[in-house]
PDB file of C-alpha atoms in Angstrom:
ATOM      1  CA  MET A   1      11.137  68.586 -43.703  1.00 57.00           C
ATOM      2  CA  ARG A   2      12.395  65.040 -44.062  1.00 61.00           C
ATOM      3  CA  ARG A   3      14.344  63.839 -47.049  1.00 64.00           C
ATOM      4  CA  SER A   4      13.352  60.551 -48.570  1.00 61.00           C
ATOM      5  CA  SER A   5      15.972  57.934 -49.206  1.00 62.00           C
ATOM      6  CA  LYS A   6      15.663  54.871 -51.413  1.00 62.00           C
ATOM      7  CA  PHE A   7      16.221  52.741 -48.257  1.00 63.00           C
ATOM      8  CA  ASP A   8      13.249  54.156 -46.323  1.00 70.00           C
ATOM      9  CA  ASN A   9      10.852  51.479 -47.562  1.00 75.00           C
ATOM     10  CA  ILE A  10      11.367  47.740 -47.598  1.00 77.00           C
ATOM     11  CA  ASN A  11       9.809  45.798 -50.456  1.00 81.00           C
ATOM     12  CA  VAL A  12       8.262  42.659 -48.893  1.00 82.00           C
ATOM     13  CA  VAL A  13       6.906  41.205 -52.139  1.00 86.00           C
ATOM     14  CA  PRO A  14      10.015  39.074 -52.857  1.00 86.00           C
ATOM     15  CA  PHE A  15       9.908  37.795 -49.274  1.00 85.00           C
ATOM     16  CA  ILE A  16       6.252  36.788 -49.693  1.00 89.00           C
ATOM     17  CA  ASP A  17       7.086  35.035 -52.983  1.00 89.00           C
ATOM     18  CA  ILE A  18       9.810  32.989 -51.293  1.00 91.00           C
ATOM     19  CA  MET A  19       7.514  32.081 -48.390  1.00 90.00           C
ATOM     20  CA  LEU A  20       4.790  30.899 -50.781  1.00 91.00           C
ATOM     21  CA  VAL A  21       7.270  28.697 -52.642  1.00 90.00           C
ATOM     22  CA  LEU A  22       8.469  27.222 -49.332  1.00 89.00           C
ATOM     23  CA  LEU A  23       4.861  26.612 -48.288  1.00 87.00           C
ATOM     24  CA  VAL A  24       4.175  24.688 -51.498  1.00 85.00           C
ATOM     25  CA  ILE A  25       7.312  22.584 -50.957  1.00 81.00           C
ATOM     26  CA  VAL A  26       6.369  21.797 -47.345  1.00 80.00           C
ATOM     27  CA  LEU A  27       2.790  20.882 -48.242  1.00 75.00           C
ATOM     28  CA  THR A  28       3.939  18.688 -51.115  1.00 69.00           C
ATOM     29  CA  THR A  29       6.493  16.771 -49.066  1.00 66.00           C
ATOM     30  CA  ALA A  30       4.198  16.502 -46.036  1.00 65.00           C
ATOM     31  CA  SER A  31       1.665  14.538 -48.051  1.00 57.00           C
ATOM     32  CA  PHE A  32       4.216  11.730 -48.484  1.00 56.00           C
ATOM     33  CA  ILE A  33       4.845  11.251 -44.769  1.00 53.00           C
ATOM     34  CA  GLN A  34       2.859   8.528 -43.041  1.00 48.00           C
ATOM     35  CA  THR A  35       1.902   8.758 -39.366  1.00 46.00           C
ATOM     36  CA  GLY A  36       2.432   5.069 -38.617  1.00 45.00           C
ATOM     37  CA  LEU A  37       2.841   1.602 -39.991  1.00 51.00           C
ATOM     38  CA  ILE A  38      -0.563   0.394 -38.811  1.00 58.00           C
ATOM     39  CA  LYS A  39      -3.399   1.661 -41.026  1.00 66.00           C
ATOM     40  CA  LEU A  40      -5.852   3.762 -38.995  1.00 66.00           C
ATOM     41  CA  ASP A  41      -8.440   6.345 -39.920  1.00 75.00           C
ATOM     42  CA  LEU A  42      -7.616   9.047 -37.355  1.00 74.00           C
ATOM     43  CA  PRO A  43     -10.203  11.573 -36.182  1.00 77.00           C
ATOM     44  CA  THR A  44      -9.643  15.240 -37.051  1.00 80.00           C
ATOM     45  CA  SER A  45      -9.032  18.211 -34.760  1.00 79.00           C
ATOM     46  CA  SER A  46      -8.473  21.917 -35.226  1.00 76.00           C
ATOM     47  CA  SER A  47      -5.226  22.040 -33.211  1.00 75.00           C
ATOM     48  CA  LYS A  48      -1.917  20.496 -34.180  1.00 71.00           C
ATOM     49  CA  ILE A  49       0.974  19.317 -32.031  1.00 67.00           C
ATOM     50  CA  GLU A  50       4.115  17.869 -33.576  1.00 66.00           C
ATOM     51  CA  GLU A  51       5.547  14.640 -32.175  1.00 56.00           C
ATOM     52  CA  LYS A  52       9.139  14.738 -31.003  1.00 55.00           C
ATOM     53  CA  GLU A  53      11.705  12.051 -31.785  1.00 52.00           C
ATOM     54  CA  THR A  54      12.253  10.521 -28.336  1.00 55.00           C
ATOM     55  CA  LYS A  55      11.881   7.126 -26.741  1.00 79.00           C
ATOM     56  CA  GLU A  56       8.133   6.802 -26.644  1.00 86.00           C
ATOM     57  CA  LEU A  57       5.315   4.304 -26.553  1.00 88.00           C
ATOM     58  CA  LYS A  58       2.815   4.340 -29.390  1.00 90.00           C
ATOM     59  CA  ILE A  59      -0.484   2.619 -28.651  1.00 90.00           C
ATOM     60  CA  PHE A  60      -2.676   1.792 -31.650  1.00 91.00           C
ATOM     61  CA  ILE A  61      -6.355   0.860 -31.275  1.00 90.00           C
ATOM     62  CA  LYS A  62      -7.755  -0.526 -34.503  1.00 90.00           C
ATOM     63  CA  LYS A  63     -11.403  -0.346 -35.546  1.00 87.00           C
ATOM     64  CA  SER A  64     -11.756  -4.066 -34.775  1.00 88.00           C
ATOM     65  CA  GLY A  65     -10.643  -3.435 -31.163  1.00 87.00           C
ATOM     66  CA  GLU A  66      -7.168  -4.924 -31.610  1.00 90.00           C
ATOM     67  CA  ILE A  67      -4.482  -3.185 -29.555  1.00 91.00           C
ATOM     68  CA  PHE A  68      -0.874  -2.737 -30.659  1.00 91.00           C
ATOM     69  CA  LEU A  69       1.990  -1.437 -28.534  1.00 89.00           C
ATOM     70  CA  GLY A  70       4.379  -0.226 -31.191  1.00 85.00           C
ATOM     71  CA  LYS A  71       4.300  -2.935 -33.863  1.00 85.00           C
ATOM     72  CA  GLU A  72       3.396  -5.747 -31.463  1.00 89.00           C
ATOM     73  CA  HIS A  73      -0.186  -7.016 -31.158  1.00 89.00           C
ATOM     74  CA  ILE A  74      -1.169  -7.324 -27.484  1.00 89.00           C
ATOM     75  CA  ALA A  75      -4.110  -9.296 -26.077  1.00 89.00           C
ATOM     76  CA  HIS A  76      -6.483  -7.272 -23.862  1.00 86.00           C
ATOM     77  CA  ASN A  77      -5.579  -9.288 -20.774  1.00 89.00           C
ATOM     78  CA  ARG A  78      -1.838  -8.511 -21.233  1.00 89.00           C
ATOM     79  CA  VAL A  79      -2.057  -4.780 -22.000  1.00 89.00           C
ATOM     80  CA  ASP A  80      -1.642  -3.560 -18.411  1.00 87.00           C
ATOM     81  CA  LYS A  81       1.328  -5.856 -17.687  1.00 90.00           C
ATOM     82  CA  THR A  82       3.061  -4.803 -20.897  1.00 89.00           C
ATOM     83  CA  ILE A  83       2.505  -1.083 -20.300  1.00 88.00           C
ATOM     84  CA  LEU A  84       3.939  -1.395 -16.771  1.00 88.00           C
ATOM     85  CA  THR A  85       7.310  -2.311 -18.292  1.00 89.00           C
ATOM     86  CA  TYR A  86       7.634   1.323 -19.477  1.00 88.00           C
ATOM     87  CA  ASP A  87       8.805   4.168 -17.250  1.00 87.00           C
ATOM     88  CA  LYS A  88       6.031   6.469 -15.993  1.00 87.00           C
ATOM     89  CA  LYS A  89       7.741   9.470 -17.643  1.00 87.00           C
ATOM     90  CA  THR A  90       7.746   7.842 -21.094  1.00 87.00           C
ATOM     91  CA  PRO A  91       5.758   9.890 -23.635  1.00 90.00           C
ATOM     92  CA  ILE A  92       2.737   7.839 -24.692  1.00 89.00           C
ATOM     93  CA  TYR A  93       0.861   8.548 -27.926  1.00 91.00           C
ATOM     94  CA  ILE A  94      -2.548   6.970 -28.475  1.00 90.00           C
ATOM     95  CA  TYR A  95      -3.581   6.372 -32.086  1.00 89.00           C
ATOM     96  CA  SER A  96      -7.231   5.362 -32.096  1.00 88.00           C
ATOM     97  CA  ASP A  97      -9.322   4.697 -35.188  1.00 87.00           C
ATOM     98  CA  LYS A  98     -12.188   7.204 -35.267  1.00 84.00           C
ATOM     99  CA  ASN A  99     -14.708   4.363 -35.586  1.00 86.00           C
ATOM    100  CA  VAL A 100     -13.417   2.334 -32.627  1.00 86.00           C
ATOM    101  CA  THR A 101     -15.871   1.745 -29.789  1.00 85.00           C
ATOM    102  CA  PHE A 102     -15.364   4.248 -27.015  1.00 85.00           C
ATOM    103  CA  GLN A 103     -15.017   1.425 -24.487  1.00 88.00           C
ATOM    104  CA  ASN A 104     -11.726   0.284 -26.071  1.00 86.00           C
ATOM    105  CA  PHE A 105     -10.342   3.820 -25.823  1.00 86.00           C
ATOM    106  CA  VAL A 106     -11.479   4.164 -22.200  1.00 89.00           C
ATOM    107  CA  PHE A 107      -9.950   0.729 -21.429  1.00 90.00           C
ATOM    108  CA  ILE A 108      -6.499   2.061 -22.409  1.00 89.00           C
ATOM    109  CA  LEU A 109      -6.955   5.391 -20.590  1.00 89.00           C
ATOM    110  CA  ASP A 110      -8.046   3.583 -17.397  1.00 90.00           C
ATOM    111  CA  ILE A 111      -4.906   1.449 -17.411  1.00 89.00           C
ATOM    112  CA  LEU A 112      -2.672   4.479 -17.987  1.00 89.00           C
ATOM    113  CA  LYS A 113      -4.318   6.695 -15.358  1.00 89.00           C
ATOM    114  CA  LYS A 114      -4.620   3.881 -12.775  1.00 90.00           C
ATOM    115  CA  ASN A 115      -0.862   3.263 -13.016  1.00 88.00           C
ATOM    116  CA  GLY A 116       0.159   6.941 -12.881  1.00 88.00           C
ATOM    117  CA  TYR A 117       1.105   7.582 -16.516  1.00 88.00           C
ATOM    118  CA  GLU A 118       0.599  11.308 -17.131  1.00 85.00           C
ATOM    119  CA  ASN A 119       2.631  12.085 -20.271  1.00 86.00           C
ATOM    120  CA  LEU A 120      -0.156  11.204 -22.723  1.00 85.00           C
ATOM    121  CA  GLY A 121      -1.021  12.425 -26.190  1.00 86.00           C
ATOM    122  CA  ILE A 122      -3.952  11.574 -28.445  1.00 85.00           C
ATOM    123  CA  VAL A 123      -2.950  11.659 -32.109  1.00 85.00           C
ATOM    124  CA  THR A 124      -5.348  13.118 -34.675  1.00 81.00           C
ATOM    125  CA  LYS A 125      -5.192  14.294 -38.301  1.00 78.00           C
ATOM    126  CA  HIS A 126      -5.029  18.038 -38.873  1.00 74.00           C
ATOM    127  CA  GLU A 127      -7.979  19.327 -40.900  1.00 68.00           C
TER     128      GLU A 127
END
């Protein structure tokens, strides 16, 4: 027969309480963080990948079809020349308005794939 000790069971209720408080804090502070300086209405997805703080290229495609590399507006005929100034291993994140014409999105992907850029990410909002 086994003797019961007061240390046989672990009470997880306080741990759950702390985790719920931390969850509320994270959700509250996360709502104040903006994804970029250029206003876009990003599409939603069910998966989520966090961006890392590294030297990267952010490409923004606005609803109007305007293209920005970082904060700089780039004309369509200069996009490929400007992108070629970045190393092929540079992480590239594409922020595309959900209402942009698909042709503008494909235009950017064609330039990146044609020139051998493989480290690509498409940024979306988490549902």
